[in-house]
Short mmCIF file of C-alpha atoms in Angstrom, two decimals:
data_model
loop_
_atom_site.label_atom_id
_atom_site.label_comp_id
_atom_site.label_asym_id
_atom_site.label_seq_id
_atom_site.Cartn_x
_atom_site.Cartn_y
_atom_site.Cartn_z
CA UNK A 1 -50.07 -75.40 79.35
CA UNK A 2 -48.63 -75.41 82.84
CA UNK A 3 -51.99 -76.37 84.31
CA UNK A 4 -52.22 -79.46 82.05
CA UNK A 5 -48.78 -80.59 83.15
CA UNK A 6 -49.64 -80.24 86.86
CA UNK A 7 -52.98 -82.10 86.33
CA UNK A 8 -51.19 -85.03 84.81
CA UNK A 9 -48.75 -85.14 87.73
CA UNK A 10 -51.59 -85.30 90.28
CA UNK A 11 -53.18 -88.26 88.42
CA UNK A 12 -49.88 -90.13 88.48
CA UNK A 13 -49.49 -90.32 84.78
CA UNK A 14 -46.10 -90.19 83.25
CA UNK A 15 -45.27 -87.73 80.57
CA UNK A 16 -44.37 -90.49 78.14
CA UNK A 17 -47.88 -92.04 78.30
CA UNK A 18 -49.44 -89.08 76.58
CA UNK A 19 -47.26 -87.01 74.21
CA UNK A 20 -47.46 -83.31 74.65
CA UNK A 21 -47.74 -81.16 71.55
CA UNK A 22 -46.51 -77.63 71.86
CA UNK A 23 -47.52 -75.18 69.20
CA UNK A 24 -46.14 -71.75 68.67
CA UNK A 25 -47.50 -68.98 66.41
CA UNK A 26 -44.20 -67.52 65.16
CA UNK A 27 -42.92 -66.50 61.78
CA UNK A 28 -40.85 -69.12 59.98
CA UNK A 29 -37.41 -67.66 59.28
CA UNK A 30 -35.42 -69.07 56.31
CA UNK A 31 -31.82 -69.77 56.97
CA UNK A 32 -29.45 -67.43 55.22
CA UNK A 33 -27.42 -70.43 53.99
CA UNK A 34 -30.43 -71.64 52.05
CA UNK A 35 -30.68 -68.53 49.89
CA UNK A 36 -28.76 -68.66 46.62
CA UNK A 37 -26.24 -65.80 46.55
CA UNK A 38 -23.77 -64.33 44.00
CA UNK A 39 -20.46 -62.68 44.84
CA UNK A 40 -20.31 -59.28 43.16
CA UNK A 41 -17.08 -57.72 42.04
CA UNK A 42 -15.65 -54.97 44.29
CA UNK A 43 -16.14 -51.51 42.86
CA UNK A 44 -13.02 -49.35 42.43
CA UNK A 45 -13.00 -46.07 44.24
CA UNK A 46 -12.81 -43.07 41.92
CA UNK A 47 -10.10 -41.48 44.05
CA UNK A 48 -7.92 -44.59 44.33
CA UNK A 49 -4.36 -44.79 43.09
CA UNK A 50 -5.35 -47.22 40.34
CA UNK A 51 -7.91 -44.85 38.80
CA UNK A 52 -5.58 -41.90 39.21
CA UNK A 53 -2.87 -43.69 37.26
CA UNK A 54 -5.31 -44.39 34.40
CA UNK A 55 -6.44 -40.70 34.29
CA UNK A 56 -2.91 -39.20 34.23
CA UNK A 57 -1.26 -38.40 30.94
CA UNK A 58 2.02 -40.32 31.21
CA UNK A 59 4.97 -40.77 28.86
CA UNK A 60 6.07 -44.12 27.50
CA UNK A 61 9.66 -43.72 28.79
CA UNK A 62 11.53 -41.78 31.47
CA UNK A 63 13.56 -38.62 30.94
CA UNK A 64 17.06 -37.43 31.95
CA UNK A 65 18.63 -35.57 34.86
CA UNK A 66 20.98 -32.81 33.99
CA UNK A 67 22.86 -29.74 35.27
CA UNK A 68 22.33 -26.29 33.77
CA UNK A 69 25.69 -24.78 32.64
CA UNK A 70 24.68 -21.52 30.98
CA UNK A 71 23.43 -19.90 27.77
CA UNK A 72 25.12 -19.46 24.39
CA UNK A 73 24.32 -18.00 21.00
CA UNK A 74 23.28 -20.59 18.38
CA UNK A 75 23.75 -19.83 14.74
CA UNK A 76 21.90 -21.68 11.97
CA UNK A 77 23.15 -22.49 8.49
CA UNK A 78 21.00 -19.72 6.98
CA UNK A 79 22.51 -17.02 9.22
CA UNK A 80 19.83 -16.84 11.97
CA UNK A 81 20.81 -16.62 15.59
CA UNK A 82 18.99 -17.19 18.90
CA UNK A 83 19.70 -18.02 22.51
CA UNK A 84 20.30 -21.58 23.60
CA UNK A 85 20.95 -23.38 26.91
CA UNK A 86 23.66 -25.97 27.56
CA UNK A 87 22.79 -28.84 29.88
CA UNK A 88 25.36 -31.29 31.16
CA UNK A 89 24.49 -34.96 31.54
CA UNK A 90 26.78 -36.31 34.24
CA UNK A 91 26.65 -40.10 35.05
CA UNK A 92 22.85 -40.40 34.82
CA UNK A 93 22.15 -44.01 35.85
CA UNK A 94 19.08 -46.02 36.73
CA UNK A 95 18.83 -46.83 40.41
CA UNK A 96 15.44 -48.56 40.85
CA UNK A 97 12.33 -49.56 38.92
CA UNK A 98 8.93 -49.32 40.62
CA UNK A 99 6.05 -51.45 39.46
CA UNK A 100 2.30 -51.63 40.11
CA UNK A 101 2.60 -54.83 42.20
CA UNK A 102 5.09 -53.33 44.66
CA UNK A 103 4.34 -49.61 44.77
CA UNK A 104 1.00 -49.13 43.07
CA UNK A 105 2.43 -47.27 40.05
CA UNK A 106 5.19 -47.55 37.48
CA UNK A 107 8.21 -45.34 37.57
CA UNK A 108 11.95 -45.19 37.05
CA UNK A 109 14.38 -43.80 39.67
CA UNK A 110 17.42 -42.04 38.28
CA UNK A 111 20.53 -40.51 39.86
CA UNK A 112 23.21 -38.21 38.54
CA UNK A 113 26.60 -36.68 39.65
CA UNK A 114 28.76 -39.01 41.71
CA UNK A 115 28.98 -38.13 45.45
CA UNK A 116 31.72 -39.41 47.77
CA UNK A 117 30.64 -38.35 51.26
CA UNK A 118 27.63 -37.38 53.44
CA UNK A 119 25.35 -40.18 52.21
CA UNK A 120 22.58 -41.59 54.33
CA UNK A 121 22.56 -45.32 55.09
CA UNK A 122 19.19 -45.76 53.35
CA UNK A 123 20.43 -44.22 50.06
CA UNK A 124 23.79 -46.03 50.32
CA UNK A 125 22.01 -49.37 50.64
CA UNK A 126 19.91 -48.48 47.57
CA UNK A 127 23.01 -47.65 45.51
CA UNK A 128 24.72 -50.84 46.56
CA UNK A 129 21.76 -52.96 45.47
CA UNK A 130 21.72 -51.19 42.07
CA UNK A 131 25.45 -51.61 41.62
CA UNK A 132 26.06 -47.89 40.90
CA UNK A 133 28.17 -45.21 42.60
CA UNK A 134 26.42 -42.89 45.15
CA UNK A 135 24.69 -39.96 43.45
CA UNK A 136 24.22 -36.36 44.44
CA UNK A 137 20.82 -35.89 42.99
CA UNK A 138 17.91 -38.38 42.59
CA UNK A 139 14.82 -38.01 40.48
CA UNK A 140 11.80 -40.16 39.75
CA UNK A 141 9.92 -40.32 36.42
CA UNK A 142 6.46 -41.79 36.20
CA UNK A 143 5.81 -43.83 32.99
CA UNK A 144 2.79 -45.38 31.33
CA UNK A 145 3.39 -49.10 31.80
CA UNK A 146 6.11 -51.56 32.51
CA UNK A 147 7.25 -51.67 28.85
CA UNK A 148 9.19 -48.40 29.44
CA UNK A 149 11.26 -49.74 32.37
CA UNK A 150 15.04 -49.63 31.97
CA UNK A 151 17.36 -52.22 33.52
CA UNK A 152 18.88 -51.17 36.83
CA UNK A 153 22.47 -49.86 36.44
CA UNK A 154 21.98 -48.64 32.84
CA UNK A 155 23.68 -45.27 32.10
CA UNK A 156 21.62 -42.82 30.01
CA UNK A 157 23.70 -40.55 27.79
CA UNK A 158 22.97 -37.25 26.06
CA UNK A 159 21.92 -38.92 22.81
CA UNK A 160 18.90 -40.32 24.61
CA UNK A 161 17.03 -37.46 22.96
CA UNK A 162 17.10 -36.96 19.16
CA UNK A 163 18.05 -33.74 17.53
CA UNK A 164 14.97 -31.86 16.46
CA UNK A 165 12.54 -33.33 18.93
CA UNK A 166 10.69 -31.31 21.60
CA UNK A 167 11.31 -31.79 25.29
CA UNK A 168 10.03 -30.32 28.56
CA UNK A 169 12.43 -28.99 31.21
CA UNK A 170 11.52 -28.68 34.85
CA UNK A 171 13.60 -26.91 37.49
CA UNK A 172 13.49 -24.55 40.50
CA UNK A 173 13.50 -20.91 39.52
CA UNK A 174 15.95 -18.31 40.81
CA UNK A 175 15.18 -17.05 44.26
CA UNK A 176 14.70 -13.24 44.24
CA UNK A 177 13.94 -12.81 47.93
CA UNK A 178 11.21 -10.46 49.22
CA UNK A 179 10.02 -8.38 46.32
CA UNK A 180 7.37 -5.61 45.91
CA UNK A 181 4.32 -5.75 43.75
CA UNK A 182 5.99 -3.95 40.78
CA UNK A 183 8.80 -6.45 40.50
CA UNK A 184 6.77 -9.50 41.51
CA UNK A 185 3.51 -8.93 39.60
CA UNK A 186 4.31 -6.10 37.23
CA UNK A 187 2.09 -3.40 38.94
CA UNK A 188 2.14 0.11 37.44
CA UNK A 189 2.65 1.79 40.77
CA UNK A 190 1.24 5.10 42.02
CA UNK A 191 1.69 8.54 40.43
CA UNK A 192 4.97 10.39 40.64
CA UNK A 193 3.28 13.68 41.83
CA UNK A 194 -0.11 15.16 42.87
CA UNK A 195 0.13 14.38 46.52
CA UNK A 196 1.83 10.99 46.40
CA UNK A 197 4.47 10.97 49.12
CA UNK A 198 7.00 8.16 49.53
CA UNK A 199 4.59 5.55 48.15
CA UNK A 200 5.33 5.52 44.46
CA UNK A 201 6.04 1.74 44.25
CA UNK A 202 3.30 0.60 46.59
CA UNK A 203 0.26 -1.44 45.67
CA UNK A 204 -2.38 1.04 46.69
CA UNK A 205 -5.79 -0.10 48.01
CA UNK A 206 -6.03 -3.75 49.09
CA UNK A 207 -9.87 -3.83 49.04
CA UNK A 208 -13.07 -2.45 50.45
CA UNK A 209 -13.57 -1.24 54.04
CA UNK A 210 -16.56 -2.80 55.84
CA UNK A 211 -17.61 -5.08 52.99
CA UNK A 212 -16.00 -7.58 53.08
CA UNK A 213 -13.79 -6.01 55.75
CA UNK A 214 -10.77 -8.15 54.93
CA UNK A 215 -8.22 -8.84 52.19
CA UNK A 216 -9.58 -11.64 49.98
CA UNK A 217 -7.42 -14.76 49.47
CA UNK A 218 -5.30 -14.75 46.31
CA UNK A 219 -4.70 -10.99 46.32
CA UNK A 220 -1.46 -10.09 44.49
CA UNK A 221 0.73 -8.55 47.14
CA UNK A 222 4.41 -8.14 48.02
CA UNK A 223 6.15 -11.33 49.14
CA UNK A 224 8.82 -13.89 48.47
CA UNK A 225 9.59 -14.21 44.76
CA UNK A 226 11.06 -17.14 42.94
CA UNK A 227 12.32 -20.38 44.37
CA UNK A 228 9.42 -22.42 42.96
CA UNK A 229 9.10 -25.30 40.62
CA UNK A 230 8.61 -24.26 36.93
CA UNK A 231 8.25 -26.20 33.71
CA UNK A 232 9.12 -24.91 30.26
CA UNK A 233 7.30 -26.79 27.53
CA UNK A 234 8.29 -27.72 23.97
CA UNK A 235 11.98 -26.74 23.83
CA UNK A 236 13.73 -27.99 20.68
CA UNK A 237 16.86 -30.11 20.96
CA UNK A 238 19.54 -28.46 18.86
CA UNK A 239 22.53 -30.69 19.56
CA UNK A 240 23.24 -33.85 21.60
CA UNK A 241 26.79 -35.03 22.20
CA UNK A 242 27.04 -38.34 24.08
CA UNK A 243 30.83 -38.34 24.32
CA UNK A 244 31.11 -34.83 25.68
CA UNK A 245 28.00 -35.32 27.82
CA UNK A 246 25.86 -32.26 27.07
CA UNK A 247 22.63 -31.23 25.34
CA UNK A 248 21.85 -27.87 23.75
CA UNK A 249 18.27 -26.70 23.93
CA UNK A 250 16.64 -23.81 22.11
CA UNK A 251 15.60 -20.92 24.36
CA UNK A 252 15.93 -20.44 28.13
CA UNK A 253 15.10 -22.83 30.98
CA UNK A 254 14.35 -21.98 34.61
CA UNK A 255 16.96 -21.98 37.38
CA UNK A 256 20.42 -20.53 37.88
CA UNK A 257 23.63 -22.04 36.54
CA UNK A 258 24.77 -25.33 38.17
CA UNK A 259 21.21 -26.16 39.14
CA UNK A 260 19.60 -29.55 38.62
CA UNK A 261 16.99 -29.89 35.85
CA UNK A 262 14.63 -32.66 34.68
CA UNK A 263 14.39 -33.24 30.92
CA UNK A 264 11.60 -35.41 29.50
CA UNK A 265 9.76 -35.87 26.19
CA UNK A 266 7.16 -33.15 25.46
CA UNK A 267 4.14 -34.08 27.46
CA UNK A 268 1.66 -32.19 25.25
CA UNK A 269 2.80 -34.18 22.15
CA UNK A 270 3.86 -37.62 23.33
CA UNK A 271 1.94 -38.37 26.55
CA UNK A 272 -1.27 -40.41 26.69
CA UNK A 273 -3.52 -41.73 29.48
CA UNK A 274 -4.36 -45.43 29.83
CA UNK A 275 -8.07 -44.56 30.05
CA UNK A 276 -8.00 -42.84 26.63
CA UNK A 277 -6.00 -45.76 25.14
CA UNK A 278 -8.60 -48.27 26.19
#
């Protein structure tokens, strides 16, 4: 092609007198804008917050925050008696409502027991926006959808739960400190004689020697006992007095006296997941 151009130049011919045709053996590529396309819907990740909220078994309404005051003996009309626990409901008010649009899930933030000093600026601003007095203890309850939200500033009393219904109570158990295997896990202990010397309450062998040559994870050993979150399910409500501000529940609940507890509807009876409802 270059030789033909130079030959025309030597003869004094202009390029416009004889048009040049350049051919190229190349694949014809179709423009991407000429192909008809369809926008597909974005797939939801299985481990996303949206799918997790649909899988969880949530209640239709929030619970209550209370203070454990001790145990009493409850007598029935037919002469039966059993242990019961008294829980005080002290100024339990709604502080904030969280929705899916703002936080990704639906919940109600509650506070209890008025507090007059040592309040952080962040919490004080939150209390001022809600129009309630500063609280000593704050708890959050996840609910199923926005139909269970309660207006901010509403006070929840003891008659929030009906007499005879079942509730779940969640609290921090009593701290027992460092305990041995007999107290912590109920081990039998070693023999009282036949060569056992000053090791009657010990755990004994922890495992094999060379195989595997280590103590396997999860082995029940001596350690710190108590001080962990514990939930007691299906406790019956025996009495609820809104004026006096206390609830009486059948049986015992975790935690020492004057500890904070969370009371909610029985999850095994009243909770449902959005995925099962659909």
